[in-house]
XYZ file of C-alpha atoms in Angstrom:
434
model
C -31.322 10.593 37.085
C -33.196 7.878 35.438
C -32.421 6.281 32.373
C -30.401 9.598 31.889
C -33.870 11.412 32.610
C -33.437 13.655 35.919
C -36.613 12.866 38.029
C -37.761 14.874 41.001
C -36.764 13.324 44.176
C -39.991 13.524 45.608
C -41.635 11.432 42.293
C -38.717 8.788 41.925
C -40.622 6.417 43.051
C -44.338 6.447 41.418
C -45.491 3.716 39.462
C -44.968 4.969 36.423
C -41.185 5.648 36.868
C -40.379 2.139 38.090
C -42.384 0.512 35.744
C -40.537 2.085 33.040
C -37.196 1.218 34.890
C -37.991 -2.352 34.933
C -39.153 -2.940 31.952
C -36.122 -1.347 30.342
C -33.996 -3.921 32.450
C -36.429 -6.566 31.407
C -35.535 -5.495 27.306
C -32.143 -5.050 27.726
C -31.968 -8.243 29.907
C -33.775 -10.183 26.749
C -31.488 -7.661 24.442
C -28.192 -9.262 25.577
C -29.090 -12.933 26.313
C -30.457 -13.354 22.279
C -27.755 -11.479 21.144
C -25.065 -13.686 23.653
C -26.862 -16.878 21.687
C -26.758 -15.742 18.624
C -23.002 -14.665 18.682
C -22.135 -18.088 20.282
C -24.044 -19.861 17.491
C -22.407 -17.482 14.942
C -19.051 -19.333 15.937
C -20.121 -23.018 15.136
C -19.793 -21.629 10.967
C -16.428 -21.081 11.524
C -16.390 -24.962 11.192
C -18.045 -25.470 7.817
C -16.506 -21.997 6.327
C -14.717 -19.176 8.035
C -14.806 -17.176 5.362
C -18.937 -16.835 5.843
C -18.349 -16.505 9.181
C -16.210 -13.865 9.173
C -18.552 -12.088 7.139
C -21.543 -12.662 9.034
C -19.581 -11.878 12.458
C -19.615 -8.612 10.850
C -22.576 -7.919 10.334
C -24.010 -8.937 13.765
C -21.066 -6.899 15.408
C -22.884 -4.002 13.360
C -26.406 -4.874 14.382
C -25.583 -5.388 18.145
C -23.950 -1.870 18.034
C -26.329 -0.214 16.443
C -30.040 -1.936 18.131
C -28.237 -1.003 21.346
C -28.209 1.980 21.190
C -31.512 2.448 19.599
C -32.573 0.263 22.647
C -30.983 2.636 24.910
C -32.708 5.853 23.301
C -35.893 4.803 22.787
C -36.304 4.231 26.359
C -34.822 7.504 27.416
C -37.296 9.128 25.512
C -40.680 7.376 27.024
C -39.105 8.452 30.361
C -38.708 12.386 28.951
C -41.975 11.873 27.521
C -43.195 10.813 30.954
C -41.209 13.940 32.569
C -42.822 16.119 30.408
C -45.992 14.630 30.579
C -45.731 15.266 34.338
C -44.588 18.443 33.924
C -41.322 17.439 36.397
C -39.418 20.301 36.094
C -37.495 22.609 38.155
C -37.609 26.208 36.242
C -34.880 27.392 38.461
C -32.810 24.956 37.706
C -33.549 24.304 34.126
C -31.051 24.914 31.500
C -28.898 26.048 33.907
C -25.132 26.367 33.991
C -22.700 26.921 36.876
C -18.799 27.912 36.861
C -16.847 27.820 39.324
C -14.094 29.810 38.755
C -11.497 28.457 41.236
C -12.148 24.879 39.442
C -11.422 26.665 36.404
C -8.233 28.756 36.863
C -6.579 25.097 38.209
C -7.701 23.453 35.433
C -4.043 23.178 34.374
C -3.347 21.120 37.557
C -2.689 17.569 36.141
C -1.973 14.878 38.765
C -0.485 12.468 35.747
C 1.966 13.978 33.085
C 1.119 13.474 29.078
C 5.401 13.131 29.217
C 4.657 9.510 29.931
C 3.148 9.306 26.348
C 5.878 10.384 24.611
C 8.491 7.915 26.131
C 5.801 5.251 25.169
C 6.060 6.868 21.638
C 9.927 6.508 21.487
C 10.039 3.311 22.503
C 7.715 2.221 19.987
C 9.384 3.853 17.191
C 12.603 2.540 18.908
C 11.823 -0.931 17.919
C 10.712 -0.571 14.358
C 14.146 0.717 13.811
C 15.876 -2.790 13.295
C 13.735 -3.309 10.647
C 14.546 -0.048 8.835
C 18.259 -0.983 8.712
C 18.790 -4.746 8.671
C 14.974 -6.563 9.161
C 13.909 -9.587 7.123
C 11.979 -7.820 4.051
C 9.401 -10.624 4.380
C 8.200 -9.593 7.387
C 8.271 -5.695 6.913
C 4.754 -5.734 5.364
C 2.702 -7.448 8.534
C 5.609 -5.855 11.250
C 4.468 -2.175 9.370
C 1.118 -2.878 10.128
C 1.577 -3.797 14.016
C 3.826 -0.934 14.233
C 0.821 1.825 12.862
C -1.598 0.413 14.854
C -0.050 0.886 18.032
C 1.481 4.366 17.118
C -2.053 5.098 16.642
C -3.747 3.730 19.973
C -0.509 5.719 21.827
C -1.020 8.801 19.781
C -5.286 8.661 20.506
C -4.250 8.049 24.225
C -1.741 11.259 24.275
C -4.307 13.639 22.736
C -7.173 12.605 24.883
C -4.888 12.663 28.159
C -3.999 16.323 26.857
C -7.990 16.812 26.482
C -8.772 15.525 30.007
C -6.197 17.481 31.266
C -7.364 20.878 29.926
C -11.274 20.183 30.160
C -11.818 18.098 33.392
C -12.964 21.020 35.318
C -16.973 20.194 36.151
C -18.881 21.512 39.162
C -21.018 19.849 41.283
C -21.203 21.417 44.626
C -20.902 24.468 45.974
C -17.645 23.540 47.664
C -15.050 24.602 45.281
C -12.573 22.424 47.620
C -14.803 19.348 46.796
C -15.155 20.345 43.613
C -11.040 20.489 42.701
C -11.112 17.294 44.792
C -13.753 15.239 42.195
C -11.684 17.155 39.198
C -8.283 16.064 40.551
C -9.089 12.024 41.148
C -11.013 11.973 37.605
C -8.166 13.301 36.043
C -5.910 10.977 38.213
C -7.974 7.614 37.771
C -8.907 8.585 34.127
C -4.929 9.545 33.707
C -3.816 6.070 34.752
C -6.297 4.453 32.251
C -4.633 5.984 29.505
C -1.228 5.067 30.318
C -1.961 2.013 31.273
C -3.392 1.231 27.444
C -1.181 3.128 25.716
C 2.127 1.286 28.258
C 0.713 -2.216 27.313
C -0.297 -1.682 23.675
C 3.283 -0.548 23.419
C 4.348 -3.570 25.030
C 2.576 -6.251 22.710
C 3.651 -4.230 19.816
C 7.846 -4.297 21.318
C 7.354 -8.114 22.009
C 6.006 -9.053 18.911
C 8.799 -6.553 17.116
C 11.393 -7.695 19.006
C 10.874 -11.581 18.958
C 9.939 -11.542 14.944
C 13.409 -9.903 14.457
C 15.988 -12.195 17.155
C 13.998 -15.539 16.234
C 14.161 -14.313 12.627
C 10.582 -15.606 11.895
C 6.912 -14.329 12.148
C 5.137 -17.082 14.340
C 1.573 -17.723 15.527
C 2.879 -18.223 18.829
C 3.742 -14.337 18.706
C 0.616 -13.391 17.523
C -1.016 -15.042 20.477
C 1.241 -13.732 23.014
C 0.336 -10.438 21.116
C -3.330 -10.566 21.276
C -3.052 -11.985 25.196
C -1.295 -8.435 26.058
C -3.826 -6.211 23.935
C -6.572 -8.237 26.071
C -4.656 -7.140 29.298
C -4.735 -3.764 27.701
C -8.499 -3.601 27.987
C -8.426 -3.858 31.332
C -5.827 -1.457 32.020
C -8.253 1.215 30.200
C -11.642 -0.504 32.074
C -10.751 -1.032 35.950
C -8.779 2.540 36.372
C -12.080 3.832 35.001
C -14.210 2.039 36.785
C -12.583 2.826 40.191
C -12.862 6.659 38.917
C -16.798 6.096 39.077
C -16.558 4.415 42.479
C -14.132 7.228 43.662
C -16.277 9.548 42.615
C -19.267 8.334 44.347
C -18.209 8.426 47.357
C -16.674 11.952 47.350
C -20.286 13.258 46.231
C -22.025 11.033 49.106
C -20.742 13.233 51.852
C -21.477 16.269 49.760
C -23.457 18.703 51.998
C -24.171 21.357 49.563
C -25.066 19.750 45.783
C -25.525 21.481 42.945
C -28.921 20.348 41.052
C -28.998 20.839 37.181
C -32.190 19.883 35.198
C -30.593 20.608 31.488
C -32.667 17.235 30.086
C -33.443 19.362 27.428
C -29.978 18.939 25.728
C -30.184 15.601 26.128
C -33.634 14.835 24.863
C -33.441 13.424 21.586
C -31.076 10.940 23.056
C -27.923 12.914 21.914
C -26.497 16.200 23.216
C -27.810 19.156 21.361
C -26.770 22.470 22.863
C -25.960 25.390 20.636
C -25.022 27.726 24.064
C -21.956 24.986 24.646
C -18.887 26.014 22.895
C -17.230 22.210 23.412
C -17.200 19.309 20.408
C -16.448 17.240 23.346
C -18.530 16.561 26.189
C -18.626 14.114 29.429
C -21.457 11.807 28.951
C -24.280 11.755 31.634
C -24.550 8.413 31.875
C -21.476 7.106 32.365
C -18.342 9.535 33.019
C -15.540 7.831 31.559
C -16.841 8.361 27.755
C -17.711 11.421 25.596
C -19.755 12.453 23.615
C -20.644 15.070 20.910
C -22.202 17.993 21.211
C -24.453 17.818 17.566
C -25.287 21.539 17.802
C -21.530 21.885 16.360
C -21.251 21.205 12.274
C -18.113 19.338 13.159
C -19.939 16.849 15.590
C -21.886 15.589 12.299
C -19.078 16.295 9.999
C -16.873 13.315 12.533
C -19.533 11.450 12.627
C -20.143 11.103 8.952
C -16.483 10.581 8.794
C -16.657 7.532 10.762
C -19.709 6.464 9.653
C -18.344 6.155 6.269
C -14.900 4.519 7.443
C -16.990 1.760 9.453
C -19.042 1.904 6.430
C -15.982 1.338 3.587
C -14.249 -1.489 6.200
C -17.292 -3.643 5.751
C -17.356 -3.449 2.146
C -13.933 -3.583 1.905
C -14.042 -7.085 3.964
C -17.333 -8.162 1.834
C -15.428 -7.545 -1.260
C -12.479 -8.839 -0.577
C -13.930 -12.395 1.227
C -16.629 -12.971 -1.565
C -14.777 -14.030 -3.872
C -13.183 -16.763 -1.350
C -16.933 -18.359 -0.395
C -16.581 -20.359 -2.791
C -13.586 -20.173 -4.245
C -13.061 -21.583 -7.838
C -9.468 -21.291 -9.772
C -9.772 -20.322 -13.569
C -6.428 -21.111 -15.967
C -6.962 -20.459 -19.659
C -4.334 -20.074 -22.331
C -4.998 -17.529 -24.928
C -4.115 -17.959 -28.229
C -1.784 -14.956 -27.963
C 0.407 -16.675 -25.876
C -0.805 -15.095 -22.715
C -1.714 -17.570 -19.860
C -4.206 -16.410 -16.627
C -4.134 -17.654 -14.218
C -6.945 -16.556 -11.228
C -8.453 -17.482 -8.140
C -10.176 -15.878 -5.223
C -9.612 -12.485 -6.450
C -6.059 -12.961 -7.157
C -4.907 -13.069 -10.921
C -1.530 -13.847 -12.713
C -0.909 -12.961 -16.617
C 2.213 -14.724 -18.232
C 3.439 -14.068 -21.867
C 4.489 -18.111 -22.812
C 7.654 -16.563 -24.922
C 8.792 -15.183 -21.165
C 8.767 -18.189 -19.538
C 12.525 -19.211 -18.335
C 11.719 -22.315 -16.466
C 9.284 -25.009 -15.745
C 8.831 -27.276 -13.028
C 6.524 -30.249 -11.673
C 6.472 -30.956 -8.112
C 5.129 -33.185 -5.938
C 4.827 -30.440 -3.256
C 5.606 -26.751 -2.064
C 8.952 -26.164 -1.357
C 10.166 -26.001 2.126
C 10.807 -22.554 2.123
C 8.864 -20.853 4.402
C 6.251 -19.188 1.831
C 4.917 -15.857 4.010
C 1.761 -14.526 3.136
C 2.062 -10.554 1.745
C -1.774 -10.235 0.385
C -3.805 -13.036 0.352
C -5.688 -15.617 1.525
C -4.360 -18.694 3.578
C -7.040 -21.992 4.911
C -6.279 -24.927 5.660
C -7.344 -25.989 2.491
C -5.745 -23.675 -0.040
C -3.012 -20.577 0.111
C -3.972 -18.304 -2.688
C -2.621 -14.638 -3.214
C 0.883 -13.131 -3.042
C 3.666 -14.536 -0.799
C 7.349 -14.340 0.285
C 10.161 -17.146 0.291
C 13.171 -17.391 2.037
C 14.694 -18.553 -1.304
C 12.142 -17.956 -4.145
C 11.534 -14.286 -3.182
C 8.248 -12.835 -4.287
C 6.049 -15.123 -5.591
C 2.143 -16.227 -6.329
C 0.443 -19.134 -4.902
C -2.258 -20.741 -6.432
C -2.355 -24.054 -4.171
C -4.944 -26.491 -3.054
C -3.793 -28.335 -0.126
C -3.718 -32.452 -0.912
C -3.436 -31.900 -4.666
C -0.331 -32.385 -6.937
C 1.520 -32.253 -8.759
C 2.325 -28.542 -8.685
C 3.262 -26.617 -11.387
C 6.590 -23.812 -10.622
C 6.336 -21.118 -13.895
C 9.156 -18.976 -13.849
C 10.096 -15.453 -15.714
C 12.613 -12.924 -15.031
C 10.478 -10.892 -13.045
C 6.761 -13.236 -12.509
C 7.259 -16.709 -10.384
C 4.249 -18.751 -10.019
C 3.017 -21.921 -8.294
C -0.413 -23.729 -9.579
C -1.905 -26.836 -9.187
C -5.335 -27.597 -9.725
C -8.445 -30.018 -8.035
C -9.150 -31.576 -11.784
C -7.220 -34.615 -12.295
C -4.575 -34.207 -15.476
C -5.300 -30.134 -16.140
C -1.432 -29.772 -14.420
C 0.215 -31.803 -16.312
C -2.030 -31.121 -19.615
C -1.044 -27.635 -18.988
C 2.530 -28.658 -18.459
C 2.632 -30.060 -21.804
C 1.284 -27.434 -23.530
C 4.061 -24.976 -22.017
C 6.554 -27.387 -22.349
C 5.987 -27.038 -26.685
C-alpha cells in the first residue's frame, strides 16, 4: 500500500509509482520545514505582544492542521487516479471482506483490564475532595478546572480502552492462531498506551492538587511541574503505540498465508465511505493506532460538525476575548447620575458614588496575594477579576509602574484603579472625595 493506495506487487515499482512517492516526500519534506520556520518565527512576537501572538499561534495551529491533511489527500488521490488509470485491480479481491470467526468469538479476551481506569478515576476525584470540605476558595476556580480536564482525558481513555477491547478483532491471514496473536498484542500494546496517559495525567493533576492545598498557594512552579508530567504523558500514549506497529510487523513478516484486500474504493475520496460497514469507528489504514470515521454513517458527519463547531467557537472565543487586550486602553467616566465606569480590556465596573464606604490612595497594591479569577495578567498591567487573601473578591484595574492607586470600596463592589495619565487619579479622587 502506497500512500494508502494498494498497488499490485508486480507494478510497485514503475516509474510512475515512485515518482509519485517521491515527490510526495519532496512536498511534505518542504510542507514541514516552512511550517517549522514559520512557527519558530511566530514565537519572536511573543516579545513585542503576547497577546498577538497568542492569537496568531492560533491560527497557524489551524492552518498546519488543516493544509496537512489536504496535503495528505490530494496525493492519495493522484495515486488512485493512477490505479485506476492503470486499471490495477484485483476483482477477486475487491471490496472484499473476511471474518474469521474464531478471532471473533475471543474478541472479549482483553490482555489489560479497563478496572485500571476506574482506580485512576477514584484517585482523581480523591484529591479534589480537600477542596470540597476545607480548600482555599481562591484557588477553587483554577483547581476546578485542572480537576475536569483530567477527569476528562481518564474518562476518553476508559471508553476507548472499552472500544479496543470489544472491536480489536481484524483478520489478516488465514491463520486464525496468528490472527488472535496480532489481535491480542494490539490490544496489549494499545492497552498500555491508555493507561499509561490516563496513570500520568492523573498524576500531574494529584501533584498539582495536592501541593496547591499543603503549601496553601497556587504557584508557577506547580504549573511547570504540571505541564513537565502532561509532556511525559505524551509519550506514555506515543512509544506503547509505536512498539504496537513494530510488534505487529514482525508477526505479519513470517506470515505464510496473507490475506490480500483491495477495498481502495472506501477509501478513495481520502476518507472512509462504506455504507456495507455497520462501525462509526474504524482502524485507519495508514497508521493503526488512530481511527477514523466511517462517513457513510449520519453520525460520522453529525461528530464531526460537532467538533468542527467546538474548534470553531474556541477560536472565537479566544479572538474575542484577547482583542480587546491588543491594545488595551482603560476608560473611567463619571456620569452625572452619580454612576462611575470604570473599563478596560473587556472588563467593566459600575459604582453608584452615594454607595461608596471608603476611599483610598496608595502608592502600590497591597501585599496580599491578589489571584487572578477571570482576567488578564502581563507584566505590564493585571486587569479583570481577582482574589485576596484579605480583600476578598475584588477588581483590578492596574498598570504596572503607575501610582498612585485608587482603593473604591462598597458593601458588596471593591475596586483598585490607577491610570497612565498623570493627575486623572487623584483628579478623580477629588471628585469622589466631595
Amino acid at each position: 500500500m502506497y500512500l494508502g493506495v494498494h498497488i499490485p506487487t508486480d507494478h510497485k515499482d514503475d516509474p510512475d509509482v515512485s515518482n509519485l512517492i517521491t515527490s510526495s516526500r519532496q512536498s511534505m519534506k518542504h510542507f514541514q520545514i516552512i511550517n517549522a520556520l514559520v512557527s519558530i518565527a511566530i514565537c519572536f512576537i511573543a516579545f513585542a505582544n503576547i497577546v498577538i501572538f497568542v492569537m496568531i499561534y492560533c491560527v497557524w495551529i489551524f492552518e498546519y492542521c488543516f493544509f496537512i491533511i489536504i496535503l495528505n489527500n490530494s496525493w492519495h488521490k493522484k495515486m488512485y487516479a493512477l490505479k485506476m488509470q492503470n486499471g490495477w485491480i484485483i476483482e477477486s479481491q475487491q471490496k472484499k471482506v473476511y471474518i474469521d470467526t474464531r478471532v471473533s468469538a475471543g474478541s472479549d479476551s482483553t490482555p489489560i483490564s479497563c478496572k485500571w481506569h476506574i482506580a485512576i478515576l477514584v484517585a482523581e476525584i480523591s484529591a479534589f475532595i480537600p477542596y470540597i470540605t476545607a480548600g482555599d476558595t481562591r484557588y477553587r476556580a483554577y483547581i476546578f478546572t485542572f480537576f475536569i480536564c483530567s477527569l476528562i482525558v481518564s474518562a476518553i481513555a476508559l471508553l476507548f480502552h472499552i472500544f479496543i477491547n470489544s472491536n480489536e478483532r481484524n483478520v489478516y491471514s488465514k491463520d486464525t492462531r496468528l490472527n488472535q496473536t496480532v489481535n491480542t498484542a494490539m490490544k496489549k500494546y494499545k492497552g498500555i498506551a491508555l493507561i499509561l496517559m490516563s496513570l500520568l495525567n492523573s498524576v500531574a493533576w494529584i501533584y498539582m492538587a495536592l501541593s496547591t492545598y499543603i503549601n496553601g498557594n497556587y504557584s508557577g512552579s506547580n504549573f511547570f511541574v504540571y505541564i513537565f508530567v502532561q509532556i511525559l504523558t505524551v509519550f506514555g500514549l506515543i512509544i506503547p503505540l509505536f512498539l504496537a506497529q513494530q510488534r505487529k510487523k514482525e508477526l505479519l513478516a513470517s506470515d505464510t498465508a496473507p490475506i490480500y484486500v483491495d477495498d481502495d474504493e472506501y477509501w478513495k475520496s481520502g476518507y472512509y465511505y462504506n455504507p456495507n460497514d455497520t462501525h462509526l469507528f474504524v482502524e485507519n489504514r495508514i497508521q493503526s493506532g488512530n481511527y477514523t470515521l466511517n462517513y457513510a454513517k449520519k453520525g460520522a458527519w453529525i461528530f464531526s460538525g460537532a467538533t468542527a463547531a467546538l474548534i470553531i467557537g474556541c477560536l472565537i472565543f479566544v479572538f474575542a476575548v484577547l482583542f480587546p487586550l491588543i491594545n488595551l486602553k482603560e476608560e473611567i467616566t463619571l456620569a452625572d447620575n452619580g454612576i462611575l465606569t470604570i473599563s478596560a480590556g473587556g472588563y467593566t465596573s459600575e459604582i453608584d458614588v452615594n454607595d461608596i464606604t471608603e476611599l483610598k490612595l496608595m502608592d502600590k497594591l497591597p501585599d496580599d496575594s491578589f489571584l487572578r479569577i477571570n482576567g488578564a495578567s502581563m507584566d505590564s498591567y493585571d486587569i479583570g477579576r481577582y482574589e485576596g487573601r484579605t480583600f476578598g473578591k475584588c477588581s483590578l484595574y492596574v498598570f504596572d509602574g503607575y501610582s498612585p492607586i485608587l482603593m473604591i470600596k462598597t458593601d458588596d463592589t471593591l475596586v483598585f484603579v490607577n491610570s497612565k495619565e498623570d493627575g486623572e487619579i487623584e483628579r478623580l479622587y477629588g471628585e469622589l472625595s466631595h
